Coordinates of C-alpha atoms and ligand atoms in Angstrom, one line a residue:
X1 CA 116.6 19.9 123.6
X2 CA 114.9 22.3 121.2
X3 CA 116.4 19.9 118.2
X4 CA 114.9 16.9 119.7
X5 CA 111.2 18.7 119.9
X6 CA 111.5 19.7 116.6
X7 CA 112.4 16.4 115.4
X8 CA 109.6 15.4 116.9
X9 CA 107.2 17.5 115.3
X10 CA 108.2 16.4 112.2
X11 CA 107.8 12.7 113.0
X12 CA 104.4 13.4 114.6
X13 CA 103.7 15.5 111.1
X14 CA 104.6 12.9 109.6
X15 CA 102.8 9.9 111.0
X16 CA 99.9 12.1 110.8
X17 CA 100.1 12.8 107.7
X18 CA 100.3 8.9 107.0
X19 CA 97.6 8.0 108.7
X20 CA 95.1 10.7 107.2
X21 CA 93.0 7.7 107.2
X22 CA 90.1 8.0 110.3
X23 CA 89.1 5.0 112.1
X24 CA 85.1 5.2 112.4
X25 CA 83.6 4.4 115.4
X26 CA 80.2 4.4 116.3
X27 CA 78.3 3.7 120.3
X28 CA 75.1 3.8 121.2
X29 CA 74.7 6.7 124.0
X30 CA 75.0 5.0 127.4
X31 CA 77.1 2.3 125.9
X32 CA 80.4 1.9 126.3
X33 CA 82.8 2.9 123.4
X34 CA 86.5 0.9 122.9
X35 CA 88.6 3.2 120.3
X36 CA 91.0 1.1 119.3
X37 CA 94.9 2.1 119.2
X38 CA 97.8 -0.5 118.0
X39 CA 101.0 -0.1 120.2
X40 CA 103.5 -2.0 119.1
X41 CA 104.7 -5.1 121.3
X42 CA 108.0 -5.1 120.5
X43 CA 108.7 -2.3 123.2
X44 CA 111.7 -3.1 125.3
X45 CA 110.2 -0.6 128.2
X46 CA 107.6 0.9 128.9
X47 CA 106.1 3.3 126.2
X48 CA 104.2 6.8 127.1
X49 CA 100.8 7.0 126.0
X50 CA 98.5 9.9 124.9
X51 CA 95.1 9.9 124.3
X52 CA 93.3 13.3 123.8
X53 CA 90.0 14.4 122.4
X54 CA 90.9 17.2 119.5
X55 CA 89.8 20.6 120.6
X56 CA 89.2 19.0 124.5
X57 CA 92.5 18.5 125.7
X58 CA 94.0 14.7 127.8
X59 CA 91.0 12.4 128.6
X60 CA 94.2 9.8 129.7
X61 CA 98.0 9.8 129.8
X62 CA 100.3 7.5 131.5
X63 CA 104.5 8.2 131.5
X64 CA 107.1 6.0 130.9
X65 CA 107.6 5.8 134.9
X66 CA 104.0 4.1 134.7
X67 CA 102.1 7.2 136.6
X68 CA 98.5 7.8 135.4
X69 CA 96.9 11.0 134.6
X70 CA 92.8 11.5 133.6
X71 CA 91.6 14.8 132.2
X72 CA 89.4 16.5 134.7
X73 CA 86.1 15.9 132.9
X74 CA 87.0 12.1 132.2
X75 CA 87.7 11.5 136.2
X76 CA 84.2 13.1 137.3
X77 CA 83.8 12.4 141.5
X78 CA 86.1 9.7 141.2
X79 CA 85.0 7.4 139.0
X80 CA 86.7 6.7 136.1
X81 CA 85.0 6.8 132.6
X82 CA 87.5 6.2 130.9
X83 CA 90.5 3.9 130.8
X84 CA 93.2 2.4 129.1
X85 CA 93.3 -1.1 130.1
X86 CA 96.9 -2.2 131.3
X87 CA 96.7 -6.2 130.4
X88 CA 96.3 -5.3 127.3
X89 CA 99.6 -3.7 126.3
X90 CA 101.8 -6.5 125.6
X91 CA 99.2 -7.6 123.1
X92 CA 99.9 -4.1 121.6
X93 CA 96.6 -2.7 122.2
X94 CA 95.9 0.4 124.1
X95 CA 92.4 0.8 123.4
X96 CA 90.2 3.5 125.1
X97 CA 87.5 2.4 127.1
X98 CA 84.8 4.9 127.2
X99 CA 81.8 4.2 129.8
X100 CA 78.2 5.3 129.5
X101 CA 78.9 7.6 126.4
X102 CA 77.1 10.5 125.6
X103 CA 76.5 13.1 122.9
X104 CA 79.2 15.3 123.6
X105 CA 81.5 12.6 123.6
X106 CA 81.5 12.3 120.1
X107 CA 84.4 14.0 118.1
X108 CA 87.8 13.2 116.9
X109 CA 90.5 11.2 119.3
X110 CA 94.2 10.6 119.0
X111 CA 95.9 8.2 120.1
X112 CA 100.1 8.8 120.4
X113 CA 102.4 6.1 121.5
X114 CA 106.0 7.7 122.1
X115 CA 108.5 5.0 122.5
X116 CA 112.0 6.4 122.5
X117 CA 111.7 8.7 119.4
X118 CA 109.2 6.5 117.7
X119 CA 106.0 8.1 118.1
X120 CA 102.8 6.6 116.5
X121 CA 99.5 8.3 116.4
X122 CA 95.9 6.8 115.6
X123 CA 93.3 9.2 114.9
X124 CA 89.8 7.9 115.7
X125 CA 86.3 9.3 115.0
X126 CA 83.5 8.6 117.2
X127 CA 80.0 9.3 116.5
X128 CA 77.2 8.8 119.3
X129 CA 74.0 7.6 117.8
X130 CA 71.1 8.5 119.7
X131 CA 67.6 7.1 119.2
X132 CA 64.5 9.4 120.8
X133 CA 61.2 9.2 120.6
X134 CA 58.8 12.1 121.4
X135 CA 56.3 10.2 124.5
X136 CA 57.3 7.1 124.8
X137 CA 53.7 6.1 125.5
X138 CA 51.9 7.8 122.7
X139 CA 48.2 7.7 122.5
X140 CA 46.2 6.3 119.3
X141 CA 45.8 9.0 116.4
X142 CA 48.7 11.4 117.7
X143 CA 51.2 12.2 115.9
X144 CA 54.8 10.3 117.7
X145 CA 57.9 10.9 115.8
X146 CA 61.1 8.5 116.3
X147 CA 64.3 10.7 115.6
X148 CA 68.3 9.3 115.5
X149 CA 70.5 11.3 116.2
X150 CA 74.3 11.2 115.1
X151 CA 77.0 13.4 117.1
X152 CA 78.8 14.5 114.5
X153 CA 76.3 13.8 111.8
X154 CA 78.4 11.5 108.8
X155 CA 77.9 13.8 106.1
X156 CA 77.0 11.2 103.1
X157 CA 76.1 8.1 105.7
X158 CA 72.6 5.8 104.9
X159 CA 70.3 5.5 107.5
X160 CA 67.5 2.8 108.0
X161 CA 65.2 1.9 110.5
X162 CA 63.8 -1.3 111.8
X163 CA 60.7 -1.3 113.9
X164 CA 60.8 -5.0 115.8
X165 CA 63.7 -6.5 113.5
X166 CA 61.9 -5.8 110.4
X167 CA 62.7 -2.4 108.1
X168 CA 60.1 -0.3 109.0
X169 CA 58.3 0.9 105.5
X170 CA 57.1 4.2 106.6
X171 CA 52.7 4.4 106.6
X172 CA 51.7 7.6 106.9
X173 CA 54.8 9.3 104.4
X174 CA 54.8 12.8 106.5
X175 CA 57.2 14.3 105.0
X176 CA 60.2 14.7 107.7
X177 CA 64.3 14.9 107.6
X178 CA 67.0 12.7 107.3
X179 CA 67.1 10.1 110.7
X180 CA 63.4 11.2 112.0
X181 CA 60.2 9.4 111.2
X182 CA 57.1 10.8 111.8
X183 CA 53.7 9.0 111.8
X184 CA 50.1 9.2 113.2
X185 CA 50.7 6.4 116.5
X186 CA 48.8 3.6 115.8
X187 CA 49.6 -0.3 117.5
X188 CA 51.8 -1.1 114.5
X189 CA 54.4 1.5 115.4
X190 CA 54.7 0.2 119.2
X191 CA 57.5 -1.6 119.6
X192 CA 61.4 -1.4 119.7
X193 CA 62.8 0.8 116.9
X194 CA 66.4 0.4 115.6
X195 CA 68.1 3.0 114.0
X196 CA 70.9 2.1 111.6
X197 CA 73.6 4.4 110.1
X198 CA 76.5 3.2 107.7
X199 CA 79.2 5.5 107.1
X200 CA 82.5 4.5 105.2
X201 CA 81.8 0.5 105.6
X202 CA 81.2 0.8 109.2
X203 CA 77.8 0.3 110.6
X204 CA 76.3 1.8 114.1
X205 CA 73.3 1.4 115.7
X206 CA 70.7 2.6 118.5
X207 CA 67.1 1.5 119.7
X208 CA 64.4 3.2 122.0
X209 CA 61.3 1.7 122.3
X210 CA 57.6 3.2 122.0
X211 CA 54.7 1.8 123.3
X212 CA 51.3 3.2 121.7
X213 CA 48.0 3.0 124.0
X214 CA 44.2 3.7 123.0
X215 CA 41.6 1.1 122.2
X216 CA 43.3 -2.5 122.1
X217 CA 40.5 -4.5 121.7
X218 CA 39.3 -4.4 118.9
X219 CA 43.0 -3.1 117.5
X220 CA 41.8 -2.3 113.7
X221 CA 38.7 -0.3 112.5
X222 CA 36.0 -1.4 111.0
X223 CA 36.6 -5.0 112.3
X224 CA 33.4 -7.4 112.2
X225 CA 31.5 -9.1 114.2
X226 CA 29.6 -11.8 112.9
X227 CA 26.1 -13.1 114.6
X228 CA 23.7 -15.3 114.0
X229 CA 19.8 -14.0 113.7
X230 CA 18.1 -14.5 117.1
X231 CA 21.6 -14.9 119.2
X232 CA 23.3 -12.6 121.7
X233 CA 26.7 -10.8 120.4
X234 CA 29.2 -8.7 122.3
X235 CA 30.4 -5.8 120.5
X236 CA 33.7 -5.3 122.1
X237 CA 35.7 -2.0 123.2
X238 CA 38.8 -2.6 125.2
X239 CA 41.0 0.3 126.5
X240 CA 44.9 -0.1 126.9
X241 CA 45.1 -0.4 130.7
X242 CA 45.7 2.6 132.7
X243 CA 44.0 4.3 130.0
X244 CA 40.5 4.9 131.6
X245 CA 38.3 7.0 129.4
X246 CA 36.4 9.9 130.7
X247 CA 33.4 9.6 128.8
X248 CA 32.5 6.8 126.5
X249 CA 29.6 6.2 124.1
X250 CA 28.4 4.0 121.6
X251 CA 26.3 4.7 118.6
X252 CA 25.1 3.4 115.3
X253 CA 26.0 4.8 112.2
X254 CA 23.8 5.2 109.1
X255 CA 24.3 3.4 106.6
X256 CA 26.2 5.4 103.6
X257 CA 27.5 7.9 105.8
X258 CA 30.9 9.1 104.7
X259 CA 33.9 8.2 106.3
X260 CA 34.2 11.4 108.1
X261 CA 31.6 12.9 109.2
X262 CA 29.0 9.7 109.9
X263 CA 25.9 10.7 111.2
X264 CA 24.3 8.7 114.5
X265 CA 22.1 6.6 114.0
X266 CA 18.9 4.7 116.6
X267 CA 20.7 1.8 118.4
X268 CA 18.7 -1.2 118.5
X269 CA 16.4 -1.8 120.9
X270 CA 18.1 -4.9 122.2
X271 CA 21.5 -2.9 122.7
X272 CA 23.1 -2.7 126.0
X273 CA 26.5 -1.4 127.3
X274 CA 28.2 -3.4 129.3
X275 CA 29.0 -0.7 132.2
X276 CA 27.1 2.3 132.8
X277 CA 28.8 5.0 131.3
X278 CA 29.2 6.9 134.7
X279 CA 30.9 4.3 135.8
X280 CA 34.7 4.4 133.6
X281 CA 36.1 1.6 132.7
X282 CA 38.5 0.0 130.5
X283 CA 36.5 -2.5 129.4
X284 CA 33.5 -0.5 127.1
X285 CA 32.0 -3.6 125.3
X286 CA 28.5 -3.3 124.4
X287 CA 25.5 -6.6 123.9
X288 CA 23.2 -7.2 121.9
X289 CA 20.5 -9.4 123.4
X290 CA 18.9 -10.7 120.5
X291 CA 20.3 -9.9 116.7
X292 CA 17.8 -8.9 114.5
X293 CA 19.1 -9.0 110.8
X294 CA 18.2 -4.9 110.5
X295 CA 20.7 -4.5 113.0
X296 CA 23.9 -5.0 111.1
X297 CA 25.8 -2.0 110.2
X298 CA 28.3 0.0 111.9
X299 CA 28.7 0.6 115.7
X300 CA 31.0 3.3 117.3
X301 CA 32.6 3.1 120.3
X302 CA 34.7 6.3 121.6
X303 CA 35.9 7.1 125.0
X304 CA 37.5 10.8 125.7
X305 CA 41.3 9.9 126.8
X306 CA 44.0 12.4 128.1
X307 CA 41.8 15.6 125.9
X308 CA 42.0 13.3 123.0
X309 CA 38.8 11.5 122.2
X310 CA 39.6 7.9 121.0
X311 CA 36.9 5.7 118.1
X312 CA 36.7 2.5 117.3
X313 CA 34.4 1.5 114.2
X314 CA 32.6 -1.9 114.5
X315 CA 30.8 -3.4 112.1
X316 CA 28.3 -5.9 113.0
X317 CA 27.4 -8.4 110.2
X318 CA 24.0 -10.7 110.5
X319 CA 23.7 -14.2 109.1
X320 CA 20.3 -16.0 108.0
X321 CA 19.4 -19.2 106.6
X322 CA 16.6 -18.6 104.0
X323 CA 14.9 -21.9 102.8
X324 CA 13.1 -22.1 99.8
X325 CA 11.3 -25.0 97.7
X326 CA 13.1 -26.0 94.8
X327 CA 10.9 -25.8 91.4
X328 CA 13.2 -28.3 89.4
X329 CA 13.6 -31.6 91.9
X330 CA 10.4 -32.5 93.6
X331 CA 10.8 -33.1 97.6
X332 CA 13.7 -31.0 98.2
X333 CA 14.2 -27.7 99.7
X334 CA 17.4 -25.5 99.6
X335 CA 19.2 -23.6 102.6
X336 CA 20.7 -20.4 101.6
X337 CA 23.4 -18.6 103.9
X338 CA 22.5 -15.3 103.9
X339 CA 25.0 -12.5 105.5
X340 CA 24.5 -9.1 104.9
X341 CA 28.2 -8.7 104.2
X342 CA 30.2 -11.4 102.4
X343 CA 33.2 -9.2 101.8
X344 CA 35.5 -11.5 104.0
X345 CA 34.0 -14.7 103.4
X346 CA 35.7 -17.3 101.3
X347 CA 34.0 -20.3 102.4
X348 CA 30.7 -22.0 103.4
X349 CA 30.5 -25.4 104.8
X350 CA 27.5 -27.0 105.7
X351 CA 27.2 -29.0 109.2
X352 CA 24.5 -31.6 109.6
X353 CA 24.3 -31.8 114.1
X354 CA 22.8 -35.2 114.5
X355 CA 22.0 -36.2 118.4
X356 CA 21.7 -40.2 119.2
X357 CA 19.6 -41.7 121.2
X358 CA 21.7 -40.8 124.7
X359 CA 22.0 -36.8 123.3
X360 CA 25.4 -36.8 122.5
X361 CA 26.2 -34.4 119.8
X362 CA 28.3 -35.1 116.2
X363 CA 28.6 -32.8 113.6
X364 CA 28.9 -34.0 110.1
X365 CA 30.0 -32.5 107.7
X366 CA 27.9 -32.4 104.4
X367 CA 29.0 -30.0 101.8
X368 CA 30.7 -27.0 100.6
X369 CA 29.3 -23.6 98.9
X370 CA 26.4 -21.1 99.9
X371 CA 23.4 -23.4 98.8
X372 CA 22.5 -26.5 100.4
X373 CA 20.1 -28.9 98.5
X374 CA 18.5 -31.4 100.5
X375 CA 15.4 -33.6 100.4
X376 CA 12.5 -32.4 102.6
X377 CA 11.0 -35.9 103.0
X378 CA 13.9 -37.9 104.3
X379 CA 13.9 -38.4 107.7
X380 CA 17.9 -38.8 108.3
X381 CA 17.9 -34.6 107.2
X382 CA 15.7 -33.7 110.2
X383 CA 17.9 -31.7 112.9
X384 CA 20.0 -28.8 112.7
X385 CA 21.5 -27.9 109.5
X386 CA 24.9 -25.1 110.1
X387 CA 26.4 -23.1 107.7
X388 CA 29.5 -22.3 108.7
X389 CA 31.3 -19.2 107.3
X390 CA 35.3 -19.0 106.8
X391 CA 37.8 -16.5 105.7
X392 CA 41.2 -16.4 105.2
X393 CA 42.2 -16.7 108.8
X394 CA 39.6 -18.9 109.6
X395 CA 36.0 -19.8 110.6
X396 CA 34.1 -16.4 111.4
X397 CA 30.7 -17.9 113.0
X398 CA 28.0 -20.1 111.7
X399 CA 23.8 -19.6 111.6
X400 CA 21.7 -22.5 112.4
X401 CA 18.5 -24.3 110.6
X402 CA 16.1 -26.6 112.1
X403 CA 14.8 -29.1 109.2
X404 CA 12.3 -30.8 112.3
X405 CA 9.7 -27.9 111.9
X406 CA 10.3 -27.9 108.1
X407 CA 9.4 -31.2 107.9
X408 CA 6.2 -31.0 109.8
X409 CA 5.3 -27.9 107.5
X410 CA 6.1 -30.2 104.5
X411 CA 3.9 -33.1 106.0
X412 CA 1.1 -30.4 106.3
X413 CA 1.4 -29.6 102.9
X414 CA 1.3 -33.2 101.4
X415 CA -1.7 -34.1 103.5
X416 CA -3.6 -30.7 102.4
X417 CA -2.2 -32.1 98.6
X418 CA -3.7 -35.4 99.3
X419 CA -7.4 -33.5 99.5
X420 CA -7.2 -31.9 96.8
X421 CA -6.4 -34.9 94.7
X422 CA -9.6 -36.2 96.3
X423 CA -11.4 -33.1 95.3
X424 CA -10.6 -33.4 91.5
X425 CA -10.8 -37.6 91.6
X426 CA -14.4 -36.8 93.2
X427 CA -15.4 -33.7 90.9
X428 CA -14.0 -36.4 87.9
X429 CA -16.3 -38.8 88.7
X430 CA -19.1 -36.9 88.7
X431 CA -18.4 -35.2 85.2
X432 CA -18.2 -38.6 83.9
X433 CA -21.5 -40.0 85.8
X434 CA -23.1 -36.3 84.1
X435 CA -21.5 -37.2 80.6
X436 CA -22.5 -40.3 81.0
X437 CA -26.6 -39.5 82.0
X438 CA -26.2 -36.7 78.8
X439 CA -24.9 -39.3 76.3
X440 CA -28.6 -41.5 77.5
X441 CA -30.4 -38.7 77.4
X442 CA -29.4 -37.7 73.8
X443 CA -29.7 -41.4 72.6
X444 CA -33.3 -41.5 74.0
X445 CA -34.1 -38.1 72.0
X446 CA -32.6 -39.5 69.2
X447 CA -34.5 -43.0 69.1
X448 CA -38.4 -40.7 69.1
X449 CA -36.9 -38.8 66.2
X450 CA -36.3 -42.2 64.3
X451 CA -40.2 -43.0 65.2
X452 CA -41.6 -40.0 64.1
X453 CA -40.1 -39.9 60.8
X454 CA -42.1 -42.4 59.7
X455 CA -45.6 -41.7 60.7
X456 CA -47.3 -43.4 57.9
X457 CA -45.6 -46.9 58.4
X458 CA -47.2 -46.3 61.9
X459 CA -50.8 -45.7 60.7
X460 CA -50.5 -48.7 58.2
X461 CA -49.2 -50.8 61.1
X462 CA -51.9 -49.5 63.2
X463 CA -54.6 -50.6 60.6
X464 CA -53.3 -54.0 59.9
X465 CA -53.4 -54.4 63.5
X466 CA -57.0 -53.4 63.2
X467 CA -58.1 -55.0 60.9
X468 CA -56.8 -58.3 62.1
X469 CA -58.4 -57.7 65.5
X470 CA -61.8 -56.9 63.9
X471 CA -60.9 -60.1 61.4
X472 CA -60.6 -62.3 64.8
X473 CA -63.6 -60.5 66.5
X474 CA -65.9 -61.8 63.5
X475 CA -64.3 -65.2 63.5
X476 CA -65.3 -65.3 67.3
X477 CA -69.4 -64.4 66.1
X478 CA -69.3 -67.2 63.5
Ligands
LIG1 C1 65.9 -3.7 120.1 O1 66.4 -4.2 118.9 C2 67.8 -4.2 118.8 C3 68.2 -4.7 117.4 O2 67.4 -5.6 116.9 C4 68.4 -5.1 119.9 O3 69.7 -5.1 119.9 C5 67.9 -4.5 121.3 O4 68.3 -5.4 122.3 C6 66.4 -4.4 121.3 N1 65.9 -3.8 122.5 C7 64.9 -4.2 123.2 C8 64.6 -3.4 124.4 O5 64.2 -5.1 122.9
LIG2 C1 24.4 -44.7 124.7 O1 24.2 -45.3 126.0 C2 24.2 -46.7 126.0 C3 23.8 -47.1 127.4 O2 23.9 -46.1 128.4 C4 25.5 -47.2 125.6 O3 25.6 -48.6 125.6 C5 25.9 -46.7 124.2 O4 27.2 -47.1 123.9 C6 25.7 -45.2 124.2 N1 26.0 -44.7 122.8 C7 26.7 -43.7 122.5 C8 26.8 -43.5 121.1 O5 27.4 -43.1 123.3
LIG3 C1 28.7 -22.5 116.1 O1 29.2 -21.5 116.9 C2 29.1 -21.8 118.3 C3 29.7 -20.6 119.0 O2 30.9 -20.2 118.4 C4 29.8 -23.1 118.6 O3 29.7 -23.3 120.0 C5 29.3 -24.2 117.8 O4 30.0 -25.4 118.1 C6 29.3 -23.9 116.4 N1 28.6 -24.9 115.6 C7 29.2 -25.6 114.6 C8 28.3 -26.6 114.0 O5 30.2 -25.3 114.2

C-alpha cells in the first residue's frame, strides 16, 4: 500500500513536472469560466477525477463508483457553482464549469485524472478581469477614472482599452498606473469601455459602462450660433435629464477676456431666458428677440448641479449684407456677406427668392463666393437676394437682402441725376448766349475804333459833301 502511494507520487511528480506548462485562462467577473482538462477516452471504466484550487483545497471530485463530492465554498446553499459536466467525458473532456466568477476565484487549478495507475494532471491559471469605473454617472468636468482589474495580475501582460469599439487614445494624459485611466468626464468618455489584457498569446476581456451627465445641448464649448441681423435666435442650454440645476444664469462675456477668468459683460437688451430662473429646469435656453450685429460675442450659460457648477460657452455670430455701388461698372451694386466671425465658414452661395405671380416661392441659385455683383437697374434682380453660409458639415444659416427698396433708391438717384444734367445743359446755354452777346459787343467796339482812326478822311468826306450841296444850292438860284 505504502509502495503504491509512493509510486504515485512519483508519477504525479512526474506528470507535473511535464506539464510545467500553464494553461491561461481569463473570465470576465460574473461570467462563467470553462477550464479546460483532457481525459483521455480510451478509459475502459470509469476514471476518478480531481479538480482543486492550489492553496484552497477540492472545489469537485467524483470516485470511480461515480459519487460526487463539492468543496464547501463551491456548493454555497445548494447551488452548485461549479461543475464538471458528465456528457462530456467520453469526448475526453472534463472541463470545469465555473458560474458567476469572482475575484477571489482567480488562482491556479489542477486538474488530476487517475485511471488505474495512470494519473494525468492539467494545471490551469485563471485570472478574473474586472472593469470599474468610479460613479457610473459622472458629472461634466469631474474627474471619473475607469480601472481593470486582473486577479492575479500577469506580470508582463499588455493592456488596451476600447471606449465604444474604438481604442480609446487617452485626452486629458493624467498621469495614472497600469489598467486605470483617468480623465476629466466629458460626453466623449460616456459610453461602454472594454478593457483588454494579453498574456502569453491568450487574450481576456471586461467592459463597464459610464454614462457622463451635465449640459447636453449644446455638447461642445464655444459652439456658434449663427443669426441673421434683425431676426430672433435661441441660444440654447440643455441639461442631461434628471440633472435639474439649482441656479442657472446667463451672461455675456467681454470681448478679449481670457479663457479663465472672463469678465461679465451687459446682455443685450433684446435678451430673454426662456424660464425664470426660479423656476429650475432642464431646458435653460435663452432668445434673442431681435439680433443687432453688436451683439455677437460670447454667451454663458451655467447652472449649479450636485455642488458642482456646470458652463457652457456660446458664441453667438451676426451676419449682414452690406451693399455698396461699384466705381468700375456703371449700374451695378455689390452685396457683401458680412459675419463677424468667418472662422468656420468655407462657403458662400448666393440665392436669388423669386415669387410668381400666385406667391409661390423658388430659390435660384446664382453664384458662389462672398461678393455678389449685380446690376441695380435690371428689373429680373429685384427681390430677396440670400447669402447662404456653409462649413464643413454643412449650411450654418443665411442673411437676407431686399434689391426692391434698392432699386427705388437707385431710381431716386437717376431722376435727381437727370436735373442736374438739366442744370449744366441750361447754365451751358446761357454761357454760350453770354459769349455769344460779348463776341457783338467787342465787334461793335472794334468797328468805332476803325472809324476813328481816320478822322481826316472823314472831314474831307464831310467837305466834299458840302461843297456839292452848296454846288447844287447855287445851281437851284440860277
Ligand atoms: C461592450 O463592448 C464589448 C466589446 O466590444 C461587448 O462585448 C459588450 O457586449 C458591450 N457591452 C455593452 C453593455 O454594450
Ligand atoms: C398659378 O395659378 C394659375 C391659376 O390658378 C395656374 O394656372 C398656374 O399654373 C399657377 N402657376 C404656378 C407657377 O403655380
Ligand atoms: C434661410 O434660413 C431659414 C431658416 O433656417 C430657412 O427657412 C430659409 O429657407 C433659408 N433661406 C434660404 C434661401 O436658404
Amino acid at each position: 500500500m505504502l509502495f503504491e502511494y509512493f509510486i504515485f507520487g512519483v508519477a504525479a511528480f512526474v506528470m507535473t513536472g511535464a506539464q510545467c506548462e500553464m494553461t491561461e485562462v481569463f473570465a470576465e467577473a460574473g461570467s462563467q469560466a470553462v477550464l479546460p482538462c483532457k481525459c483521455s477516452s480510451s478509459y475502459s471504466y470509469s476514471p476518478s477525477i480531481i479538480w482543486t484550487k492550489v492553496n484552497s483545497g477540492t472545489v469537485w471530485r467524483k470516485q470511480k463508483s461515480g459519487l460526487q463530492h463539492w468543496g464547501s465554498s463551491w456548493y454555497p446553499k445548494g447551488l452548485q457553482r461549479a461543475r464538471c459536466p458528465h456528457s462530456q467525458f467520453e469526448r475526453g473532456d472534463c472541463s470545469l464549469e465555473i458560474n458567476n466568477v469572482r475575484e477571489e476565484d482567480g488562482g491556479v487549478y489542477s486538474c488530476k485524472v487517475e485511471s488505474g495507475h495512470k494519473v494525468t494532471e492539467n494545471v490551469i491559471s485563471l485570472r478574473i478581469i474586472k472593469v470599474s469605473v468610479s460613479q457610473s454617472v459622472a458629472i461634466w468636468g469631474t474627474e471619473v477614472s475607469v480601472s481593470c482589474k486582473v486577479t492575479p495580475w500577469p506580470y508582463g501582460a499588455g493592456v488596451q482599452w476600447m471606449l465604444n469599439s474604438s481604442p480609446f487614445v487617452p485626452l486629458t494624459g493624467i498621469p495614472s498606473v497600469e489598467g486605470v485611466v483617468k480623465e476629466r468626464a466629458t460626453e466623449k468618455l460616456t459610453g461602454n469601455w472594454t478593457c483588454m489584457v494579453g498574456y502569453k498569446g491568450k487574450q481576456g476581456r471586461a467592459s463597464a459602462t459610464l454614462t457622463v451627465k451635465g449640459i447636453i445641448q449644446p455638447s461642445k464649448d464655444n459652439t456658434k450660433v449663427y443669426a441673421a441681423v434683425g431676426s430672433e435666435v435661441t441660444l440654447p442650454c440643455v441639461f442631461s435629464s434628471g440633472l435639474i440645476p439649482s441656479s442657472s444664469a446667463w451672461e455675456k462675456l467681454k470681448p478679449g477676456s481670457g479663457f479663465n477668468k472672463p469678465a461679465p459683460g451687459r446682455l443685450p437688451a433684446s435678451f430673454s431666458p426662456s424660464s425664470p430662473s426660479t423656476q429650475p429646469s432642464l431646458d435653460n435656453s435663452a432668445s434673442l428677440r431681435e439680433v443687432g450685429f453688436e451683439d455677437e460675442g460670447r454667451y454663458r450659460c451655467s447652472g449649479i448641479v450636485e455642488g458642482q457648477r456646470l458652463t457652457r460657452n456660446i458664441q453667438l455670430v451676426v451676419a449682414k449684407i452690406e451693399s455698396s455701388i461699384t466705381s468700375k461698372k456703371k449700374g451695378s451694386m455689390a452685396l457683401i456677406c458680412k459675419l463677424t466671425d468667418t472662422s468656420e465658414v468655407t462657403d458662400y452661395e448666393w440665392v436669388h427668392v423669386v415669387y410668381d405671380n400666385n406667391g409661390t416661392q423658388s430659390f435660384e441659385s446664382i453664384q458662389k463666393g462672398k461678393t455678389l455683383s449685380i446690376s441695380k437697374v435690371s428689373e429680373e434682380n429685384r427681390g430677396e437676394w440670400t447669402c447662404r453660409f456653409s462649413g464643413k458639415e454643412g449650411i450654418l444659416g443665411n442673411v437676407t437682402y431686399q434689391v426692391q427698396l434698392m432699386s427705388g433708391l437707385s431710381g431716386q438717384k437717376s431722376s435727381s441725376l437727370s436735373h442736374n444734367t438739366a442744370a449744366v445743359v441750361g447754365l451751358s446755354i446761357l454761357l454760350v448766349v453770354l459769349l455769344l452777346i460779348l463776341v457783338q459787343m467787342y465787334k461793335n467796339h472794334q468797328r468805332r475804333k476803325r472809324i476813328f482812326q481816320y478822322p481826316a478822311l472823314e472831314t474831307i468826306v464831310h467837305t466834299t459833301s458840302n461843297e456839292r450841296e452848296e454846288r447844287e444850292r447855287n445851281r437851284e438860284k440860277k
